[in-house]
Coordinates of C-alpha atoms in Angstrom, one line a residue:
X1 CA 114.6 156.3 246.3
X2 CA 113.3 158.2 243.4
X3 CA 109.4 158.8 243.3
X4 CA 108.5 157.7 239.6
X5 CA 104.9 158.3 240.4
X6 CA 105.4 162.4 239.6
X7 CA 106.1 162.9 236.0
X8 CA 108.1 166.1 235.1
X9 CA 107.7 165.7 231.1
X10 CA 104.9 164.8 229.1
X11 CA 102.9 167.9 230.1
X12 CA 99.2 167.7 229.2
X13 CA 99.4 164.6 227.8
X14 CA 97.4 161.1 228.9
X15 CA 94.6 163.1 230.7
X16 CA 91.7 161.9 228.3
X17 CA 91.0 158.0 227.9
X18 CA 89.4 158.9 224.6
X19 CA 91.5 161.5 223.0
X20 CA 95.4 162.8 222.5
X21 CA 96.7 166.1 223.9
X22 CA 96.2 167.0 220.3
X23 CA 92.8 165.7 219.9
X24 CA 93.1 162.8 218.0
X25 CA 91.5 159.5 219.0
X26 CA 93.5 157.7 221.2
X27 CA 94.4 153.8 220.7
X28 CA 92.8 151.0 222.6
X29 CA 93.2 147.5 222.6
X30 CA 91.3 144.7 223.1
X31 CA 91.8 141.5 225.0
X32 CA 92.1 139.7 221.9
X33 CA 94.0 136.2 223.0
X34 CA 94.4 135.8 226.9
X35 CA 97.4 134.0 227.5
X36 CA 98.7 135.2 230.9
X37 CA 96.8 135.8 234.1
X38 CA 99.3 137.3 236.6
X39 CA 99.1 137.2 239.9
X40 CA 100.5 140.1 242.3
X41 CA 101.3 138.3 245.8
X42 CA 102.2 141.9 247.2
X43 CA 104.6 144.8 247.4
X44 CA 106.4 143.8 250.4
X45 CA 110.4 143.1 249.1
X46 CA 112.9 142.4 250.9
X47 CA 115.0 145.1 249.3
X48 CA 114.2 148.6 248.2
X49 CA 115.3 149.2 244.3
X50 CA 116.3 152.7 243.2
X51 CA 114.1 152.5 240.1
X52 CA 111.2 149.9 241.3
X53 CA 108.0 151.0 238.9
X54 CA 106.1 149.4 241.7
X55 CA 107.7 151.0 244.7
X56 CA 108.0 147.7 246.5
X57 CA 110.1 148.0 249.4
X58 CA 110.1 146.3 252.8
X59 CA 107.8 148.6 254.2
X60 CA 105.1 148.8 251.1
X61 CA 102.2 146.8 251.9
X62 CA 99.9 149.0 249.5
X63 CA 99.1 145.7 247.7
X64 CA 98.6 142.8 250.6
X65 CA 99.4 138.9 250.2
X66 CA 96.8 137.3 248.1
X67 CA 96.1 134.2 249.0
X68 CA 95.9 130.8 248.3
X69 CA 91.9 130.5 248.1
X70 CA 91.9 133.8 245.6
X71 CA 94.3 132.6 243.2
X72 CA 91.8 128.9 243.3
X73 CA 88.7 131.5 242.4
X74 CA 90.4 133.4 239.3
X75 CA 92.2 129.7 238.2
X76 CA 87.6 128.5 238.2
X77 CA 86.9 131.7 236.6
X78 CA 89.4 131.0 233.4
X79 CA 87.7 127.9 232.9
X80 CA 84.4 129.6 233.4
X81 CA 85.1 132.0 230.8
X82 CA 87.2 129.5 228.1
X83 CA 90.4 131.8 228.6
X84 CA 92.9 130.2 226.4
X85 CA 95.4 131.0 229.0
X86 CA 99.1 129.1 228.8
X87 CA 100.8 130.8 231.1
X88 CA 100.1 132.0 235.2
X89 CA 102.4 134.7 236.3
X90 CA 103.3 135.3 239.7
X91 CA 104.7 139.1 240.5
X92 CA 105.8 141.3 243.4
X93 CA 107.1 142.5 245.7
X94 CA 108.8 139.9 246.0
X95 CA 107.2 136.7 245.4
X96 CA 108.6 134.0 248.3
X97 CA 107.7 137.2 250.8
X98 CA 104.2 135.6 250.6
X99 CA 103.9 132.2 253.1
X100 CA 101.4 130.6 250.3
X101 CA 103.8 131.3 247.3
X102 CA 104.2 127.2 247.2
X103 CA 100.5 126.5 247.4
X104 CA 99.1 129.5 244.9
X105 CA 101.8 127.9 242.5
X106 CA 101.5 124.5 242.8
X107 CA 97.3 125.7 242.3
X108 CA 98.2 126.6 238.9
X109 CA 100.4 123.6 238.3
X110 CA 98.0 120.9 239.2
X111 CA 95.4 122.6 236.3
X112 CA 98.4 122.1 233.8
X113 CA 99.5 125.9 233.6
X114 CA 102.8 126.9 232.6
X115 CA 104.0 128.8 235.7
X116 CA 106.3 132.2 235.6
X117 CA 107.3 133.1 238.9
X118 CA 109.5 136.7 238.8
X119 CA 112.1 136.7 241.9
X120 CA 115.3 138.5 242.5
X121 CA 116.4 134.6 243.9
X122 CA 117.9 136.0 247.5
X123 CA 116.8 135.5 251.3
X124 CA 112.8 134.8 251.2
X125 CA 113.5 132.2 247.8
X126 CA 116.4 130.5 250.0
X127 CA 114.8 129.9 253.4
X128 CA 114.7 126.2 253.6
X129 CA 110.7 125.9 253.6
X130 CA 110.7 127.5 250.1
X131 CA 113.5 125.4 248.8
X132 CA 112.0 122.5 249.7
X133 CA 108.7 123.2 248.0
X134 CA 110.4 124.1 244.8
X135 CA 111.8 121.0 244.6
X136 CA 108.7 119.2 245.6
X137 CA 107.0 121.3 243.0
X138 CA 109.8 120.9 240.3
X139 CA 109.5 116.8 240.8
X140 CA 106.1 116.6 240.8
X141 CA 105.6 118.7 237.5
X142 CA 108.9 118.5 235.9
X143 CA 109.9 121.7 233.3
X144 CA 106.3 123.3 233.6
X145 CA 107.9 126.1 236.3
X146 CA 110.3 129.2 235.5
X147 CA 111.6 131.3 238.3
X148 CA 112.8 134.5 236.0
X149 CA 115.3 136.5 238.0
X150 CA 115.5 140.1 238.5
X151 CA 119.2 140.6 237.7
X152 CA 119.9 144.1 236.3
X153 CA 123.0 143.9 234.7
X154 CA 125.8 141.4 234.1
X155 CA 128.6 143.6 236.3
X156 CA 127.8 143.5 239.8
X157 CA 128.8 147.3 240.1
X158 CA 125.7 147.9 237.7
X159 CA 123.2 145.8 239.7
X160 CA 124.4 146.6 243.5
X161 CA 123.7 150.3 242.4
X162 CA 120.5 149.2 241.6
X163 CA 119.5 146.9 244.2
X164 CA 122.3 147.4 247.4
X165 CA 125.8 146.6 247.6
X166 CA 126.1 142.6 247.9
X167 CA 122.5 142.0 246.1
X168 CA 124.4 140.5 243.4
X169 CA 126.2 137.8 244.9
X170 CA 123.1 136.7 247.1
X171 CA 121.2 136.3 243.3
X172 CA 124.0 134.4 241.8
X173 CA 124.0 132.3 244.9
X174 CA 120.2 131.4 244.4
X175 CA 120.5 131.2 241.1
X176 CA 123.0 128.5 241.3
X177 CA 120.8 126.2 244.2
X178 CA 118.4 127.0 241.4
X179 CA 120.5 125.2 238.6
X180 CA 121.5 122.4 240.9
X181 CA 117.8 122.0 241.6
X182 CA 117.1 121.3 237.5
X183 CA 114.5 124.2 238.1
X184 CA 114.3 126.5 234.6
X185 CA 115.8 130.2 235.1
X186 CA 115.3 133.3 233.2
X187 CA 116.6 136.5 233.3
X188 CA 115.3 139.6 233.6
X189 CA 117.8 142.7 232.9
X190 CA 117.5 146.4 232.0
X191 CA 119.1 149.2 229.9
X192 CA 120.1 151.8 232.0
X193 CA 123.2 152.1 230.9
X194 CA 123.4 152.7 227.5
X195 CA 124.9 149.4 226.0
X196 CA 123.4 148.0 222.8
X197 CA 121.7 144.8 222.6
X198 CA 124.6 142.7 221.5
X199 CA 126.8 144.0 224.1
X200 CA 124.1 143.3 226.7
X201 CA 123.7 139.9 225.5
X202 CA 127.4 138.9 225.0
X203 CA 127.9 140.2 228.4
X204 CA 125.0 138.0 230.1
X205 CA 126.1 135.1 228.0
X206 CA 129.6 135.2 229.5
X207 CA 128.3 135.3 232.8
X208 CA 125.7 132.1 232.5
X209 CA 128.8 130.7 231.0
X210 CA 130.8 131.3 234.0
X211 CA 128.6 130.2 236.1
X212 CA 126.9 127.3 234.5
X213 CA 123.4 128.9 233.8
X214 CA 121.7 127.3 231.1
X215 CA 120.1 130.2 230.1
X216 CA 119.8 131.7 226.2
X217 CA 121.1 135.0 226.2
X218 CA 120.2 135.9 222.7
X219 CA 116.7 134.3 223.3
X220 CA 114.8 137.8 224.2
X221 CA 112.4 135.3 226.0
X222 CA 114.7 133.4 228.3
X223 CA 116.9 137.1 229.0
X224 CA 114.5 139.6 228.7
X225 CA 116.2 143.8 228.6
X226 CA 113.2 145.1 229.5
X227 CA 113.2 149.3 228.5
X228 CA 113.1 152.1 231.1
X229 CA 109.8 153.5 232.5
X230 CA 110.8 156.9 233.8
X231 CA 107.5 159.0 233.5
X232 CA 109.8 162.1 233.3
X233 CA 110.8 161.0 230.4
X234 CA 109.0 162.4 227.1
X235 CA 107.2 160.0 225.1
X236 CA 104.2 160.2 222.5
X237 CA 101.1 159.4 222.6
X238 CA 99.6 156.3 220.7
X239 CA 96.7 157.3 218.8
X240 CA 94.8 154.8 216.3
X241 CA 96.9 156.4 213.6
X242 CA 99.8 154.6 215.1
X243 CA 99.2 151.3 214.5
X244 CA 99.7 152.2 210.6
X245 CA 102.5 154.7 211.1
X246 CA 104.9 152.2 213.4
X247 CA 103.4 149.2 211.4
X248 CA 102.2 147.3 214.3
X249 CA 99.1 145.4 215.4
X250 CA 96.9 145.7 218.2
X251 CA 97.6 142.1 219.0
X252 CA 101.5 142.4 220.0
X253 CA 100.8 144.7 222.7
X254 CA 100.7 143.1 226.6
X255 CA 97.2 144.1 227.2
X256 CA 95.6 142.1 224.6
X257 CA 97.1 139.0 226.1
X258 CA 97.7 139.8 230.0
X259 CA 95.7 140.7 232.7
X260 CA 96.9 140.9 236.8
X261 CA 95.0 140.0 239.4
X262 CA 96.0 142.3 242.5
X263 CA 94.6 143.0 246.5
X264 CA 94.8 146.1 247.6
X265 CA 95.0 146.5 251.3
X266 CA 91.8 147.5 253.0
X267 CA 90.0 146.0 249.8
X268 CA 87.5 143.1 250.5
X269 CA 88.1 141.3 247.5
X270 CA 90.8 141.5 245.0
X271 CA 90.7 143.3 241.8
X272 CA 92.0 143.0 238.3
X273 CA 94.3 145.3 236.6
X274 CA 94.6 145.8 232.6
X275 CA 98.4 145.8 233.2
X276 CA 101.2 144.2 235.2
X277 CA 103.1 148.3 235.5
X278 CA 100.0 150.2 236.3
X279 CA 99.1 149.0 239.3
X280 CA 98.2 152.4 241.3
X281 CA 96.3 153.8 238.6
X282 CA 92.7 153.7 239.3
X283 CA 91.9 154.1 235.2
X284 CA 93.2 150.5 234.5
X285 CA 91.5 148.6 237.5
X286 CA 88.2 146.6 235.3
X287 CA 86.3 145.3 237.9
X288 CA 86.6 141.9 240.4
X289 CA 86.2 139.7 238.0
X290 CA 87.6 138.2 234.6
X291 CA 84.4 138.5 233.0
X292 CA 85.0 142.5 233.7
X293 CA 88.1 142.4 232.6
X294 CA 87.5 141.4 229.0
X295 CA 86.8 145.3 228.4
X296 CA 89.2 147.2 226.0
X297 CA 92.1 148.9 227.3
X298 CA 92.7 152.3 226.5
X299 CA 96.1 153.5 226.0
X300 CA 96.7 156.2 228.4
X301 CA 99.7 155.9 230.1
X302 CA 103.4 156.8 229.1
X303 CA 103.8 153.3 229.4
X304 CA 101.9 152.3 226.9
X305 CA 103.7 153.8 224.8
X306 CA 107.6 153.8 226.2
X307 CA 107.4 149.9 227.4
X308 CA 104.5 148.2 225.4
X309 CA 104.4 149.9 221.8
X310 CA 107.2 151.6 221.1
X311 CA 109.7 149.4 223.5
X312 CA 107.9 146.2 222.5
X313 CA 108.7 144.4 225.9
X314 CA 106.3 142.5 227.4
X315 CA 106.4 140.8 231.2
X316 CA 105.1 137.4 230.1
X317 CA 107.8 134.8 228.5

């Protein structure tokens, strides 16, 4: 698997949270509207993905199962600090590796959350303890749950390259029990392979229609074609001048909206991160608490720019 953690471009770039390689003042943002409080259950995936910006694997336990209990305490501490959050996020790893996955969500569900849960829909979804508390989930809070699945491209040549030969099938299998269920899907694709947006989108649309999915693939909320995160890649830097120059706002960027809660293994408690792609760099951990995570993030990362400002993509729906 490729390392993504060693850039090879971007040379002198991102090393000062305050200031550009050039010296000008670099861009921050400030939690401005909390809508989405994600929750990292772990690394631990069944599968190992060529380009994972996480690294998850089946062997990657760098970030541990959270737990049932922690989720409870951040779910208080939004109340405690009159978060106006809609939406709770669950991330991996894969998700349904973690043995509380039903309980953390139906947590969230019972305080009236909209619930997000990202999953690539194969073997830990489909064991039959899982599927069962979907559906109890899905019949005790009807439409409030979307399982947004990590299919990479519409041609299973493109996503077994990606993910292993035959990981395409197993998805489409769980994404049909998932349709038969009545539970709401999403997608979530990427653009590796050089396609524009309309032939990405007519090509998912012809495969929900094959298969029955109802999914909107022109919706870029329901099939989301998220952009590339190679750190070898070269990308500016966002400076405060920015904002003017690519006519954008503060507001539309993740981090003014989003924060991830995550455990890192040997940790005693768990922490929270300014952003669901960082989640090794030490610079965007805030603190244990929500109350430290209100601080402003500053925008020094290459994927700040690439994903975030310039990409405009954002994890929540």
């Amino acid at each position: 698997m490729k390392d993504l953690t060693v850039p090879t471009a971007n040379i002198g770039k991102f090393k000062d949270s305050h200031v550009t390689a050039d010296g000008s003042e670099r861009a921050s943002v400030a939690l401005s509207n909390p809508e989405t409080l994600w929750f990292n259950t772990g690394t631990l995936c069944n599968i190992e993905c060529e380009n994972c910006y996480i690294l998850s694997s089946p062997t990657n336990d760098a970030l541990v199962y959270l737990s049932e209990p922690e989720v409870r305490q951040y779910l208080d501490q939004i109340t405690e600090r009159a978060w106006p959050i809609r939406e709770i996020g669950f991330t991996g790893g894969e998700p349904f590796m973690n043995p509380e996955m039903i309980a953390m969500t139906r947590a969230a569900l019972e305080r009236d959350f909209e619930v997000l849960i990202l999953t690539n829909a194969m073997l830990p979804m489909m064991r039959k303890s899982m599927r069962a508390g979907l559906e109890e989930l899905e019949a005790a809070y009807p439409g409030k749950m979307t399982l947004r699945v990590s299919l990479d491209h519409f041609a299973p040549e493109h996503h077994d390259a990606e993910r292993g030969l035959g990981s395409f099938d197993k998805s489409i299998q769980g994404m049909r029990w998932l349709r038969d269920a009545g539970i709401k899907m999403a997608v979530a694709g990427r653009s590796l392979w050089g396609e524009s947006q309309d032939q990405s989108r007519n090509g998912f649309a012809a495969l929900y229609q094959q298969h029955g999915f109802d999914i909107d693939a022109q919706n870029p909320g329901a099939t989301v074609l998220f952009p590339e995160m190679d750190e070898r890649i070269e990308v500016p830097e966002i400076t405060t001048a920015c904002w003017g120059i690519l006519d954008k706002s503060p507001n539309d960027v993740m981090c003014s909206s989003s924060r991830m809660v995550v455990k890192r293994k040997g940790a005693k408690a768990p922490a929270v991160l300014a952003c669901t792609l960082l989640p090794y760099s030490e610079e965007f951990e805030l603190g244990e608490t929500l109350a430290e995570a209100e601080a402003p993030v500053r925008l020094n990362h290459a994927h700040c720019a690439k994903f975030c400002v310039l990409g405009g993509a954002s994890c929540s729906a």
